[in-house]
CSV table of C-alpha atoms in Angstrom, one decimal:
chain,number,residue,atom,x,y,z
A,1,UNK,CA,-13.9,-52.4,60.9
A,2,UNK,CA,-14.9,-55.4,58.8
A,3,UNK,CA,-17.6,-54.7,56.2
A,4,UNK,CA,-21.2,-55.7,56.5
A,5,UNK,CA,-23.3,-55.9,53.3
A,6,UNK,CA,-26.6,-57.2,52.0
A,7,UNK,CA,-26.9,-58.1,48.3
A,8,UNK,CA,-30.5,-58.1,47.0
A,9,UNK,CA,-32.1,-59.7,44.1
A,10,UNK,CA,-34.2,-57.0,42.3
A,11,UNK,CA,-37.1,-58.2,40.2
A,12,UNK,CA,-39.6,-60.1,42.3
A,13,UNK,CA,-37.8,-59.2,45.5
A,14,UNK,CA,-37.4,-55.4,45.6
A,15,UNK,CA,-39.9,-54.7,42.7
A,16,UNK,CA,-43.1,-56.5,41.9
A,17,UNK,CA,-43.8,-58.1,38.5
A,18,UNK,CA,-47.4,-56.9,38.6
A,19,UNK,CA,-47.0,-53.9,36.2
A,20,UNK,CA,-46.3,-56.3,33.4
A,21,UNK,CA,-49.3,-58.5,34.2
A,22,UNK,CA,-51.5,-55.4,34.4
A,23,UNK,CA,-50.4,-54.2,31.0
A,24,UNK,CA,-51.0,-57.7,29.5
A,25,UNK,CA,-54.5,-57.7,31.0
A,26,UNK,CA,-55.2,-54.2,29.6
A,27,UNK,CA,-54.1,-55.1,26.1
A,28,UNK,CA,-55.1,-58.7,25.7
A,29,UNK,CA,-57.1,-59.7,28.8
A,30,UNK,CA,-60.5,-60.0,27.1
A,31,UNK,CA,-59.1,-62.0,24.2
A,32,UNK,CA,-57.3,-64.3,26.7
A,33,UNK,CA,-60.5,-64.8,28.8
A,34,UNK,CA,-62.2,-66.1,25.7
A,35,UNK,CA,-59.8,-69.0,25.8
A,36,UNK,CA,-60.1,-69.5,29.6
A,37,UNK,CA,-56.7,-67.9,30.3
A,38,UNK,CA,-56.1,-65.2,33.0
A,39,UNK,CA,-53.6,-62.5,32.2
A,40,UNK,CA,-51.8,-62.8,35.5
A,41,UNK,CA,-51.2,-66.5,35.2
A,42,UNK,CA,-50.0,-66.2,31.6
A,43,UNK,CA,-47.7,-63.4,32.6
A,44,UNK,CA,-46.1,-65.2,35.5
A,45,UNK,CA,-45.7,-68.3,33.2
A,46,UNK,CA,-44.0,-66.1,30.7
A,47,UNK,CA,-41.6,-64.9,33.4
A,48,UNK,CA,-40.8,-68.3,34.7
A,49,UNK,CA,-40.3,-69.8,31.2
A,50,UNK,CA,-38.0,-66.9,30.3
A,51,UNK,CA,-36.0,-67.5,33.5
A,52,UNK,CA,-35.6,-71.2,32.5
A,53,UNK,CA,-34.4,-70.4,29.0
A,54,UNK,CA,-32.2,-67.6,30.2
A,55,UNK,CA,-30.5,-70.0,32.7
A,56,UNK,CA,-30.3,-72.9,30.2
A,57,UNK,CA,-28.7,-70.7,27.5
A,58,UNK,CA,-26.2,-69.4,30.0
A,59,UNK,CA,-25.3,-72.9,31.1
A,60,UNK,CA,-24.5,-73.9,27.5
A,61,UNK,CA,-22.5,-70.7,27.0
A,62,UNK,CA,-25.0,-69.1,24.6
A,63,UNK,CA,-25.9,-66.2,26.9
A,64,UNK,CA,-28.7,-63.9,25.8
A,65,UNK,CA,-30.2,-60.9,27.7
A,66,UNK,CA,-33.4,-61.6,29.6
A,67,UNK,CA,-35.5,-59.1,27.7
A,68,UNK,CA,-34.5,-60.5,24.3
A,69,UNK,CA,-35.6,-64.0,25.3
A,70,UNK,CA,-38.9,-62.6,26.7
A,71,UNK,CA,-39.6,-60.8,23.5
A,72,UNK,CA,-39.1,-63.8,21.2
A,73,UNK,CA,-40.9,-66.5,23.2
A,74,UNK,CA,-44.4,-65.0,23.7
A,75,UNK,CA,-45.9,-66.8,20.6
A,76,UNK,CA,-44.6,-70.1,22.0
A,77,UNK,CA,-46.2,-69.4,25.4
A,78,UNK,CA,-49.6,-68.6,23.7
A,79,UNK,CA,-49.4,-71.9,21.8
A,80,UNK,CA,-48.6,-73.9,25.0
A,81,UNK,CA,-51.5,-72.1,26.7
A,82,UNK,CA,-53.9,-73.4,24.1
A,83,UNK,CA,-54.4,-70.2,22.0
A,84,UNK,CA,-55.4,-71.0,18.4
A,85,UNK,CA,-53.3,-69.3,15.8
A,86,UNK,CA,-50.9,-67.8,18.3
A,87,UNK,CA,-48.8,-66.0,15.7
A,88,UNK,CA,-51.7,-63.7,14.8
A,89,UNK,CA,-53.1,-63.3,18.3
A,90,UNK,CA,-51.4,-60.0,18.9
A,91,UNK,CA,-49.1,-57.6,17.3
A,92,UNK,CA,-45.3,-57.2,17.8
A,93,UNK,CA,-46.1,-53.7,19.1
A,94,UNK,CA,-48.4,-55.0,21.8
A,95,UNK,CA,-45.7,-57.5,22.9
A,96,UNK,CA,-43.2,-54.6,23.0
A,97,UNK,CA,-45.6,-52.5,25.1
A,98,UNK,CA,-46.0,-55.3,27.6
A,99,UNK,CA,-42.2,-55.7,27.9
A,100,UNK,CA,-41.8,-52.0,28.3
A,101,UNK,CA,-44.2,-52.2,31.3
A,102,UNK,CA,-41.9,-54.9,32.7
A,103,UNK,CA,-39.2,-52.2,32.6
A,104,UNK,CA,-41.3,-49.9,34.8
A,105,UNK,CA,-42.0,-52.1,37.8
A,106,UNK,CA,-43.2,-50.7,41.1
A,107,UNK,CA,-41.5,-51.4,44.5
A,108,UNK,CA,-42.9,-54.1,46.7
A,109,UNK,CA,-44.4,-52.9,49.9
A,110,UNK,CA,-41.9,-51.8,52.5
A,111,UNK,CA,-38.9,-51.6,50.2
A,112,UNK,CA,-37.8,-48.1,51.3
A,113,UNK,CA,-38.3,-48.9,55.0
A,114,UNK,CA,-36.2,-52.1,54.5
A,115,UNK,CA,-33.3,-50.3,53.0
A,116,UNK,CA,-33.4,-47.6,55.8
A,117,UNK,CA,-33.4,-50.3,58.5
A,118,UNK,CA,-30.3,-52.0,56.9
A,119,UNK,CA,-28.4,-48.8,56.4
A,120,UNK,CA,-29.1,-47.5,59.9
A,121,UNK,CA,-28.0,-51.0,61.1
A,122,UNK,CA,-24.6,-50.4,59.5
A,123,UNK,CA,-25.0,-52.5,56.3
A,124,UNK,CA,-24.1,-51.4,52.9
A,125,UNK,CA,-26.8,-52.4,50.4
A,126,UNK,CA,-26.1,-53.8,46.9
A,127,UNK,CA,-28.3,-55.3,44.2
A,128,UNK,CA,-27.5,-58.2,41.9
A,129,UNK,CA,-29.8,-58.8,39.0
A,130,UNK,CA,-30.2,-60.6,35.7
A,131,UNK,CA,-31.4,-57.2,34.4
A,132,UNK,CA,-28.9,-54.7,33.1
A,133,UNK,CA,-27.6,-51.9,35.3
A,134,UNK,CA,-29.5,-49.1,33.5
A,135,UNK,CA,-32.9,-50.9,34.0
A,136,UNK,CA,-32.2,-51.6,37.6
A,137,UNK,CA,-31.2,-48.0,38.2
A,138,UNK,CA,-34.3,-46.8,36.5
A,139,UNK,CA,-36.5,-48.9,38.8
A,140,UNK,CA,-35.0,-47.2,41.9
A,141,UNK,CA,-34.9,-43.7,40.4
A,142,UNK,CA,-38.6,-43.8,39.3
A,143,UNK,CA,-39.5,-45.0,42.8
A,144,UNK,CA,-37.4,-42.2,44.3
A,145,UNK,CA,-35.5,-44.7,46.3
A,146,UNK,CA,-31.7,-44.3,46.8
A,147,UNK,CA,-29.5,-46.9,45.2
A,148,UNK,CA,-26.0,-45.8,44.1
A,149,UNK,CA,-25.1,-46.9,40.6
A,150,UNK,CA,-21.8,-48.3,41.9
A,151,UNK,CA,-23.8,-50.7,44.1
A,152,UNK,CA,-25.8,-52.2,41.2
A,153,UNK,CA,-24.4,-55.5,39.9
A,154,UNK,CA,-25.7,-57.1,36.8
A,155,UNK,CA,-25.2,-60.7,35.5
A,156,UNK,CA,-24.2,-59.0,32.2
A,157,UNK,CA,-20.9,-58.0,34.0
A,158,UNK,CA,-19.8,-61.6,33.9
A,159,UNK,CA,-21.8,-62.8,30.8
A,160,UNK,CA,-23.5,-65.4,32.8
A,161,UNK,CA,-27.0,-65.8,34.2
A,162,UNK,CA,-28.3,-66.7,37.6
A,163,UNK,CA,-28.1,-69.2,39.2
A,164,UNK,CA,-24.7,-69.9,37.7
A,165,UNK,CA,-21.9,-69.8,40.3
A,166,UNK,CA,-20.0,-67.1,38.3
A,167,UNK,CA,-22.7,-64.5,39.1
A,168,UNK,CA,-22.5,-65.1,42.9
A,169,UNK,CA,-18.7,-65.2,42.8
A,170,UNK,CA,-18.7,-61.9,41.0
A,171,UNK,CA,-21.1,-60.5,43.6
A,172,UNK,CA,-18.9,-61.7,46.5
A,173,UNK,CA,-15.8,-60.1,45.0
A,174,UNK,CA,-17.6,-56.8,44.4
A,175,UNK,CA,-18.8,-56.5,48.0
A,176,UNK,CA,-15.7,-57.8,49.7
A,177,UNK,CA,-17.5,-60.8,51.1
A,178,UNK,CA,-14.3,-62.9,51.5
A,179,UNK,CA,-12.3,-60.2,53.4
A,180,UNK,CA,-11.4,-61.3,57.0
A,181,UNK,CA,-14.4,-60.7,59.3
A,182,UNK,CA,-16.7,-59.6,56.6
A,183,UNK,CA,-20.5,-60.3,56.9
A,184,UNK,CA,-22.4,-60.6,53.6
A,185,UNK,CA,-26.1,-61.6,53.3
A,186,UNK,CA,-27.8,-62.4,50.1
A,187,UNK,CA,-31.6,-61.6,50.2
A,188,UNK,CA,-34.2,-62.7,47.7
A,189,UNK,CA,-37.8,-63.7,47.2
A,190,UNK,CA,-36.8,-66.6,44.8
A,191,UNK,CA,-35.9,-69.8,46.6
A,192,UNK,CA,-33.6,-71.0,43.8
A,193,UNK,CA,-31.7,-67.7,44.1
A,194,UNK,CA,-31.3,-68.3,47.8
A,195,UNK,CA,-30.1,-71.8,47.3
A,196,UNK,CA,-27.5,-70.7,44.8
A,197,UNK,CA,-26.3,-67.9,47.0
A,198,UNK,CA,-25.9,-70.2,50.0
A,199,UNK,CA,-23.9,-72.6,47.8
A,200,UNK,CA,-21.6,-69.7,47.0
A,201,UNK,CA,-21.0,-69.0,50.7
A,202,UNK,CA,-23.5,-66.2,51.5
A,203,UNK,CA,-25.6,-66.0,54.6
A,204,UNK,CA,-29.2,-65.9,53.3
A,205,UNK,CA,-32.5,-64.1,53.9
A,206,UNK,CA,-35.7,-65.1,52.1
A,207,UNK,CA,-38.9,-63.2,51.8
A,208,UNK,CA,-42.1,-65.1,50.9
A,209,UNK,CA,-43.6,-62.0,49.3
A,210,UNK,CA,-43.4,-63.5,45.8
A,211,UNK,CA,-43.5,-67.3,46.1
A,212,UNK,CA,-45.4,-67.7,49.4
A,213,UNK,CA,-44.1,-71.2,50.0
A,214,UNK,CA,-40.4,-71.6,50.7
A,215,UNK,CA,-40.4,-75.3,49.6
A,216,UNK,CA,-37.8,-76.3,52.1
A,217,UNK,CA,-37.7,-79.9,50.8
A,218,UNK,CA,-36.7,-78.7,47.4
A,219,UNK,CA,-34.5,-75.6,48.0
A,220,UNK,CA,-33.3,-76.0,51.6
A,221,UNK,CA,-33.7,-73.5,54.5
A,222,UNK,CA,-32.6,-69.9,54.4
A,223,UNK,CA,-31.0,-68.5,57.5
A,224,UNK,CA,-33.8,-66.0,57.8
A,225,UNK,CA,-37.4,-66.3,56.4
A,226,UNK,CA,-40.0,-63.5,56.7
A,227,UNK,CA,-43.3,-62.5,55.0
A,228,UNK,CA,-42.5,-58.8,54.6
A,229,UNK,CA,-39.5,-56.8,53.5
A,230,UNK,CA,-39.2,-54.5,56.6
A,231,UNK,CA,-39.2,-57.6,58.9
A,232,UNK,CA,-36.5,-59.1,56.7
A,233,UNK,CA,-34.4,-56.0,57.4
A,234,UNK,CA,-35.0,-56.1,61.1
A,235,UNK,CA,-34.1,-59.8,61.3
A,236,UNK,CA,-30.9,-59.3,59.3
A,237,UNK,CA,-29.8,-56.6,61.6
A,238,UNK,CA,-30.7,-58.6,64.7
A,239,UNK,CA,-28.9,-61.8,63.5
A,240,UNK,CA,-25.9,-60.4,61.6
A,241,UNK,CA,-25.6,-56.8,62.6
A,242,UNK,CA,-23.4,-57.5,65.7
A,243,UNK,CA,-20.9,-59.6,63.8
A,244,UNK,CA,-17.4,-58.3,63.6
């Protein structure tokens, strides 16, 4: 029987960024407020700026791990946010503690139900992340949600970063997406990730849990769009589960 698979983005899609934002608020929230800055906005700006630098460095063949970029760009972010004397605003140990929280993210609502729906619908579930395999496995293990190590794909495996085509090509090869009759869906809560996966030949499923607005005029339309993870699973099974 031809294979049916769903490949998930991990951070932002399966797991929420909020643990890192909460730790930033705990350690530096009062100091940030004195400059009119909210911890959540700063943290999400840190994530998006790190994504940009990660992608740009990958494009110019100077690939660096995501966490390393995050670690070394916080001072720059503080400066851009208008913090005076950003170098002395916090200690390296505080930055390390915030990044450590980023390594202990909690699942988005409905994740376990989503995976059950897909597996019961005959889909094998994979993950494809910019994070390394050990960190992704740790997310699932701490949440006590099943995810086989063999089904975790990292951009490190091809020394490229999303949204470079090499990452999605690697994912398609690993899940057998190009085998005759195979059905393979890429699911994410990042519209840019969905756009790249569609360009690589995946069917696509987008959840608005992280970005809210799918921005169709910028990123195009995914095959499936839902506001919750369980509904994403139900619609994937309904739309693609009967394919053969």
